Short mmCIF file of C-alpha atoms in Angstrom, two decimals:
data_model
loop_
_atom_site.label_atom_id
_atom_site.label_comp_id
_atom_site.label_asym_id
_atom_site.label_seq_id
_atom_site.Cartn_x
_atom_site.Cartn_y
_atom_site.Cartn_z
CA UNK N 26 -156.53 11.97 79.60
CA UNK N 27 -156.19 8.03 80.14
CA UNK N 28 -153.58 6.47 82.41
CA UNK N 29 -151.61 4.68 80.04
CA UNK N 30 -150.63 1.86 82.77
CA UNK N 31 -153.79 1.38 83.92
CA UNK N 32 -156.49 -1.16 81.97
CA UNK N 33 -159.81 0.04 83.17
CA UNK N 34 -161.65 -2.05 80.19
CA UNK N 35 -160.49 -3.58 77.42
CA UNK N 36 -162.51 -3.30 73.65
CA UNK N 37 -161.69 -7.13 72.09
CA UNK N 38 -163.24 -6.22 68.64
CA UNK N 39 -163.35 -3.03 66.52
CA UNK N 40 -162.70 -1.72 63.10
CA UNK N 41 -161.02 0.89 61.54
CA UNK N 42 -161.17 1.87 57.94
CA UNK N 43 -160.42 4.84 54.97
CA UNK N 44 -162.36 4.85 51.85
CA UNK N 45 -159.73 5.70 49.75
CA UNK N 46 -158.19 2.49 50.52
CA UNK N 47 -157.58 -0.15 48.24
CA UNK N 48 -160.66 -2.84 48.49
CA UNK N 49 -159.45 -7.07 47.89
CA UNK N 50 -162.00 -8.68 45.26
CA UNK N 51 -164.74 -11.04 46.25
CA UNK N 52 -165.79 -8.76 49.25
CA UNK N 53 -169.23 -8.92 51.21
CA UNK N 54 -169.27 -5.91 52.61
CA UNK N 55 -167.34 -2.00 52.34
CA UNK N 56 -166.26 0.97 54.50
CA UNK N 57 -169.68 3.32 54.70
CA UNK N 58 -167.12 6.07 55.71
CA UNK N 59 -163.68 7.01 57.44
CA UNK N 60 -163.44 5.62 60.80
CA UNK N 61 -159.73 6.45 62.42
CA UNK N 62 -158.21 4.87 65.49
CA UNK N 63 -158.00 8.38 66.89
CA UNK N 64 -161.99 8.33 66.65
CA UNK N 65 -161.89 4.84 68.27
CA UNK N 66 -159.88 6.16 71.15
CA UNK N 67 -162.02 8.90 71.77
CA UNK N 68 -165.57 6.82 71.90
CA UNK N 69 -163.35 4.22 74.23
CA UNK N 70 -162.52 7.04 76.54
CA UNK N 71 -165.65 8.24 76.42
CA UNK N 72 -167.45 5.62 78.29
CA UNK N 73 -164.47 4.99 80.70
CA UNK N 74 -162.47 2.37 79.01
CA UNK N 75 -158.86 2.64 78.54
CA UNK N 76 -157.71 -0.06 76.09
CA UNK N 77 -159.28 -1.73 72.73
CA UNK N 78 -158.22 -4.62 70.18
CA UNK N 79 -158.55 -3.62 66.26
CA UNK N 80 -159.53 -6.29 64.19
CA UNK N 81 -158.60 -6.40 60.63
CA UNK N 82 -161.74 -6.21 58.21
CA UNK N 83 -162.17 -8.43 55.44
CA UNK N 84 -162.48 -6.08 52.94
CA UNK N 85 -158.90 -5.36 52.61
CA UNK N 86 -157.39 -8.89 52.52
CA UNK N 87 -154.12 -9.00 53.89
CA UNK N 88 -152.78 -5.67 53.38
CA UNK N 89 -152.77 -4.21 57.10
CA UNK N 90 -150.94 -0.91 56.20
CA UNK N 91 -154.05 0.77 57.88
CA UNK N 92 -153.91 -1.60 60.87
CA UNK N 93 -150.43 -1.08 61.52
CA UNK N 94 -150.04 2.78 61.82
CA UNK N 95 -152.80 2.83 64.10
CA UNK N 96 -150.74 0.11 66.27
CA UNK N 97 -147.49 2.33 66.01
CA UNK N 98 -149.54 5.37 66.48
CA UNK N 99 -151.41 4.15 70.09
CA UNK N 100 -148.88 0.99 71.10
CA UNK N 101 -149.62 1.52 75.02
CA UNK N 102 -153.25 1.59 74.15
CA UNK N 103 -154.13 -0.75 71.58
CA UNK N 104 -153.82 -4.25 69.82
CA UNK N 105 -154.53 -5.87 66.76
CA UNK N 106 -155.30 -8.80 64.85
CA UNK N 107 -154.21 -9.17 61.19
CA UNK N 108 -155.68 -11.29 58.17
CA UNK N 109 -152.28 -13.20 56.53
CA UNK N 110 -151.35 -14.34 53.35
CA UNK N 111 -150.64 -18.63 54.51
CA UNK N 112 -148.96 -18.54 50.81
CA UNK N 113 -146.08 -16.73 52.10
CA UNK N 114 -142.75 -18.17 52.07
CA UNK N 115 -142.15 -19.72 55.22
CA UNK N 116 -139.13 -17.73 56.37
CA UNK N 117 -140.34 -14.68 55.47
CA UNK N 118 -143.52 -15.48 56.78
CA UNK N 119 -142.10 -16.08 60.15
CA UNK N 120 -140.15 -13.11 59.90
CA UNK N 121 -143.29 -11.09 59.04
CA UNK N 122 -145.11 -12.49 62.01
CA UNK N 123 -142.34 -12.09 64.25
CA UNK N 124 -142.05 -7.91 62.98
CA UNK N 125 -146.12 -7.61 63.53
CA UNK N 126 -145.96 -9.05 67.32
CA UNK N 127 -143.81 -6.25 67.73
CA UNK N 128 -145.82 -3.79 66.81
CA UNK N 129 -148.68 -5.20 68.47
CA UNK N 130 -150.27 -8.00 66.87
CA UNK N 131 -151.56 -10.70 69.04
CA UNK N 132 -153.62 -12.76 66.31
CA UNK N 133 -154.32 -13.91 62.91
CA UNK N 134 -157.80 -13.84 61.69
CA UNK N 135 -159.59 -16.06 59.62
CA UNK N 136 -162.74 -14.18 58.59
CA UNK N 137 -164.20 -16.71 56.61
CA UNK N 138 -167.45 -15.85 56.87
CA UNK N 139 -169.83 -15.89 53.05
CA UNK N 140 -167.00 -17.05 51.80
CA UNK N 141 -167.97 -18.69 48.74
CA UNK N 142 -165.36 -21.29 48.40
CA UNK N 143 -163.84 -22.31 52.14
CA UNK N 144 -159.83 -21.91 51.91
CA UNK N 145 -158.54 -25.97 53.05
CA UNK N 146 -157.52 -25.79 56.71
CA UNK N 147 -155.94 -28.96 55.82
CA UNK N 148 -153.16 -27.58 53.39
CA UNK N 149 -149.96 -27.68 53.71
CA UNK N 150 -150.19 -23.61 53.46
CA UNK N 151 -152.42 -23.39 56.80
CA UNK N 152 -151.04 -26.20 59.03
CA UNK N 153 -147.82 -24.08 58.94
CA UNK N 154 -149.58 -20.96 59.52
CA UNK N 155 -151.54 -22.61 62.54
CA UNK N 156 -148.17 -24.11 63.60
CA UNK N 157 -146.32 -20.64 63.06
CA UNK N 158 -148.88 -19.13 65.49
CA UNK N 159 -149.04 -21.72 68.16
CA UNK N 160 -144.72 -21.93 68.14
CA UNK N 161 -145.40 -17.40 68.49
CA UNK N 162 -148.15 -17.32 70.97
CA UNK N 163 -150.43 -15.72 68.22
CA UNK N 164 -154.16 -16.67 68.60
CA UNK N 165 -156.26 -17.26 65.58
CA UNK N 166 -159.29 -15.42 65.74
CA UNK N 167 -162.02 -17.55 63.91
CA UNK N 168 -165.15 -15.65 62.07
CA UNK N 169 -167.48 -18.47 60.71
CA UNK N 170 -170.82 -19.99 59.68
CA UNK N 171 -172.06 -22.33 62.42
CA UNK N 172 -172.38 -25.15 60.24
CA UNK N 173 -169.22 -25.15 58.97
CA UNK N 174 -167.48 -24.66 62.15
CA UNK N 175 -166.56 -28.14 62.60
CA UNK N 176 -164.67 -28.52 59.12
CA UNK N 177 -162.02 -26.12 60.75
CA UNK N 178 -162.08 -26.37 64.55
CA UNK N 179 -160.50 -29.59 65.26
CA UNK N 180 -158.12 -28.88 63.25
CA UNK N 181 -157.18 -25.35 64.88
CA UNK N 182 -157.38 -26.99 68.18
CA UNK N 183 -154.99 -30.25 67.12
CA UNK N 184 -152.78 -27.66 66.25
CA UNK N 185 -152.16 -25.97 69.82
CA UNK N 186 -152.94 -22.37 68.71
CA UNK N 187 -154.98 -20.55 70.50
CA UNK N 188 -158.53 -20.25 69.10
CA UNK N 189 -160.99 -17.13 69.47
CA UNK N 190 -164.12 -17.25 68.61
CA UNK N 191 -165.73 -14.09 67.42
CA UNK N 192 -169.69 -13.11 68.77
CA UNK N 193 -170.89 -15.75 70.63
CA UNK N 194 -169.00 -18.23 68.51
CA UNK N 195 -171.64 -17.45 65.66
CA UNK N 196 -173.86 -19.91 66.38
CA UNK N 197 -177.17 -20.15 63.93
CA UNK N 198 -180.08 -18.42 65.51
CA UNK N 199 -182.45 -21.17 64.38
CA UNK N 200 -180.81 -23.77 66.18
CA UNK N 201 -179.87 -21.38 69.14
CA UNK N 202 -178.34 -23.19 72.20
CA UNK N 203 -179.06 -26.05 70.67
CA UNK N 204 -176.29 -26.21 68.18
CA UNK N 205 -174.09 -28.96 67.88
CA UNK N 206 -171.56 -26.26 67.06
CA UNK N 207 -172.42 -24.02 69.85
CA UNK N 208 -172.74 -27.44 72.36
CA UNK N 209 -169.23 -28.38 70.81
CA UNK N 210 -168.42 -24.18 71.60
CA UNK N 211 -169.24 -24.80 75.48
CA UNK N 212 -167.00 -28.59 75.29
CA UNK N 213 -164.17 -26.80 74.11
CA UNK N 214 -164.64 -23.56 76.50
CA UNK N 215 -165.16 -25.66 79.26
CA UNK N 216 -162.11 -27.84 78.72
CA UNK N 217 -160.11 -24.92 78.35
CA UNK N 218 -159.73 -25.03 74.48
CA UNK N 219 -161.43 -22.15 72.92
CA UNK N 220 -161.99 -18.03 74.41
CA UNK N 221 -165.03 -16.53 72.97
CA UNK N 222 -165.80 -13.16 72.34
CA UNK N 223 -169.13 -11.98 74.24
CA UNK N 224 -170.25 -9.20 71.28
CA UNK N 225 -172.62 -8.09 68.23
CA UNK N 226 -175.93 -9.64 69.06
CA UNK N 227 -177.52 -8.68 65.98
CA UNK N 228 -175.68 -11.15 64.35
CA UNK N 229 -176.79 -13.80 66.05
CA UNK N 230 -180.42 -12.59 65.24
CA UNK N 231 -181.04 -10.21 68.36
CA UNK N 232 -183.05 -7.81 65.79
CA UNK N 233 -185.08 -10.47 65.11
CA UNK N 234 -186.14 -11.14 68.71
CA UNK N 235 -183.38 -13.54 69.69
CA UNK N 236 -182.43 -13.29 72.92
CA UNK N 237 -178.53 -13.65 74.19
CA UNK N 238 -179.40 -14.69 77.49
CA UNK N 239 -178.91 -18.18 77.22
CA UNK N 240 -175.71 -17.85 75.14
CA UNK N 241 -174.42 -15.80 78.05
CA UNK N 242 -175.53 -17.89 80.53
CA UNK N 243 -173.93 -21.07 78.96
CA UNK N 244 -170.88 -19.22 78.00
CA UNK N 245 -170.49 -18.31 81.51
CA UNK N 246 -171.68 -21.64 83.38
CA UNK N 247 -168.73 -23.48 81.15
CA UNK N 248 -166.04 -21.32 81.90
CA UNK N 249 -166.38 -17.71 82.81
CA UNK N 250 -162.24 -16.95 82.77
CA UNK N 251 -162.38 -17.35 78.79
CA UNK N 252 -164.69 -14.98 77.82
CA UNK N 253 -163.79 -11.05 76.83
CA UNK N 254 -166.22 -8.39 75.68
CA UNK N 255 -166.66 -6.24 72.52
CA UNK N 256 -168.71 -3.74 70.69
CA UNK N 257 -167.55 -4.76 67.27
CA UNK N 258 -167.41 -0.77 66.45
CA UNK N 259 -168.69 0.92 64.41
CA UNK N 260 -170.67 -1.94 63.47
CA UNK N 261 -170.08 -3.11 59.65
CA UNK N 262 -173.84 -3.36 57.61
CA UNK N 263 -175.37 -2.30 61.29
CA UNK N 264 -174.37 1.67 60.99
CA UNK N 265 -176.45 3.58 63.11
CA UNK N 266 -178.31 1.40 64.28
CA UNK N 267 -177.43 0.98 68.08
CA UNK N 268 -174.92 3.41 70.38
CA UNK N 269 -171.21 2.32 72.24
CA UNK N 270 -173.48 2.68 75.57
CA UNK N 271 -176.04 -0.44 74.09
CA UNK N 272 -173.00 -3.05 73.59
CA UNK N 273 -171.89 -2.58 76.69
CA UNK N 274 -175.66 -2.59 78.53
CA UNK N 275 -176.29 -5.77 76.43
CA UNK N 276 -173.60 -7.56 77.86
CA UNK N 277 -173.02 -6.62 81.62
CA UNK N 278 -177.19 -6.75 82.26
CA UNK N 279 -176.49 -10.50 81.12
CA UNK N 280 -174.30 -11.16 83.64
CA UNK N 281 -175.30 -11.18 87.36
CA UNK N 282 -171.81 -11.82 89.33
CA UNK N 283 -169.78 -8.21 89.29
CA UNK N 284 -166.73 -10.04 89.65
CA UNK N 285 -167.18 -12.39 86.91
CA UNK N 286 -167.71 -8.99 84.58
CA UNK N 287 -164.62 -7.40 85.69
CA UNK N 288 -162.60 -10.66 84.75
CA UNK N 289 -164.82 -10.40 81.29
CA UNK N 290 -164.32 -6.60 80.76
CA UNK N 291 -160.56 -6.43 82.50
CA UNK N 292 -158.48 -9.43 83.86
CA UNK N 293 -159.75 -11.90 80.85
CA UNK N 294 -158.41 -9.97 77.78
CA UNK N 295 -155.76 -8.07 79.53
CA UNK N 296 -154.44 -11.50 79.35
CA UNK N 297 -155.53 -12.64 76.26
CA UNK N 298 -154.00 -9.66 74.20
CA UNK N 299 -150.99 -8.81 76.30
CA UNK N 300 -151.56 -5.44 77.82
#
């Protein structure tokens, strides 16, 4: 049995999911089978880690019922981040947020990754969302192509919200390092703008002989006390294909300094997501 008090590594990205529930239209991918928090907790244990962060999936829009009773079910262990409708009204949209933070939301995602039309950062709709989180210390957790990065970062970061950027800050494998996004990634880091999640190499092309190394290595020589780790269990369109023990070997053999992994693994997102 886990110490609840004590954080002895911290999970920044998982999923959890039911078949039987009700899928949004326009979706890229689908729940292969049931995957419950209590399942989560278990795996976590399992390798010595005592706290994780559930991130809502795209393929059930903005209904977080699922999210939420796990949340109310583990509160001491776990945190979330849900996907929100920016067409709410405003004041019940505030009041929404504010009743989510207490059940343990710390962040609003914007998956908009394959989306086929980008939703306008620029609306009237987002830039109170974005303003809404920044004024309730909610980050937004960002999930994008790297080439259109830079039609909705600047305006996340004018905004003063937080901004998370999911596996390596997705930059194209092509372009690697090289990126103007991922260059504009380690700017931002650097300055104290932006955390980025250290997680899921294969989708930043590690099956197809990519290596992470010098993502990690630049992610860390910009500013190492902005960067959490995450297995992005159990691994949406990458089932099977790797065990809980390979996302954290991935990671840690990346990083040389054992003090700079413990702020990574425990200090950085104990932080980040409140625990």
């Amino acid at each position: 049995m886990q110490d609840k008090g004590k954080v002895t590594g911290i999970d920044c990205h998982a999923h959890i999911m039911a078949l039987d529930f009700p899928l949004a239209p326009d979706i890229h991918s689908r729940p292969a089978r049931d995957v419950s928090a209590k399942e989560y907790l278990e795996v976590l244990h399992s390798h010595g880690i005592s706290h994780g962060v559930l991130t809502a999936p795209s393929f059930y829009g903005a209904n977080n019922a699922l999210l939420f009773d796990a949340l109310r079910s583990f509160p001491d262990q776990l945190r979330g981040t849900a996907i929100i409708d920016p067409a709410t009204e405003i004041i019940a949209l505030e009041r929404q947020l504010q009743l989510m933070q207490e059940i343990g939301i710390v962040g609003i995602r914007l998956n908009w990754n394959k989306k086929k039309v980008l939703p306008d950062i620029n609306s009237a709709q987002y830039k109170r969302l974005l303003a809404l989180a920044r004024d309730l210390d909610l980050h937004i957790e960002l999930f994008i192509e790297d080439h259109l990065q830079e039609q909705v970062v600047p305006q996340i970061l004018a905004s003063g919200a937080t901004l998370v950027l999911d596996h390596f800050g997705h930059p194209d494998p092509k372009l690697g390092v090289n990126s103007p996004s991922f260059q504009n990634t380690l700017k931002a880091l650097e300055a104290g703008q932006v955390w980025v999640k250290l997680s899921a190499p294969y989708r930043v092309g590690s099956l197809n002989g990519v290596s992470i190394k010098p993502y990690v290595d630049a992610l860390v020589a910009a500013n190492p006390k902005q960067l959490v780790w995450a297995s992005d269990w159990p691994w949406l369109s990458y089932e099977n294909q790797f065990t809980y023990a390979d996302c954290l070997t991935w990671i840690q053999s990346e990083v040389d300094d054992s003090v700079v992994w413990e702020d990574i693994f425990i200090h950085n997102p104990k932080s980040l997501f409140h625990f």
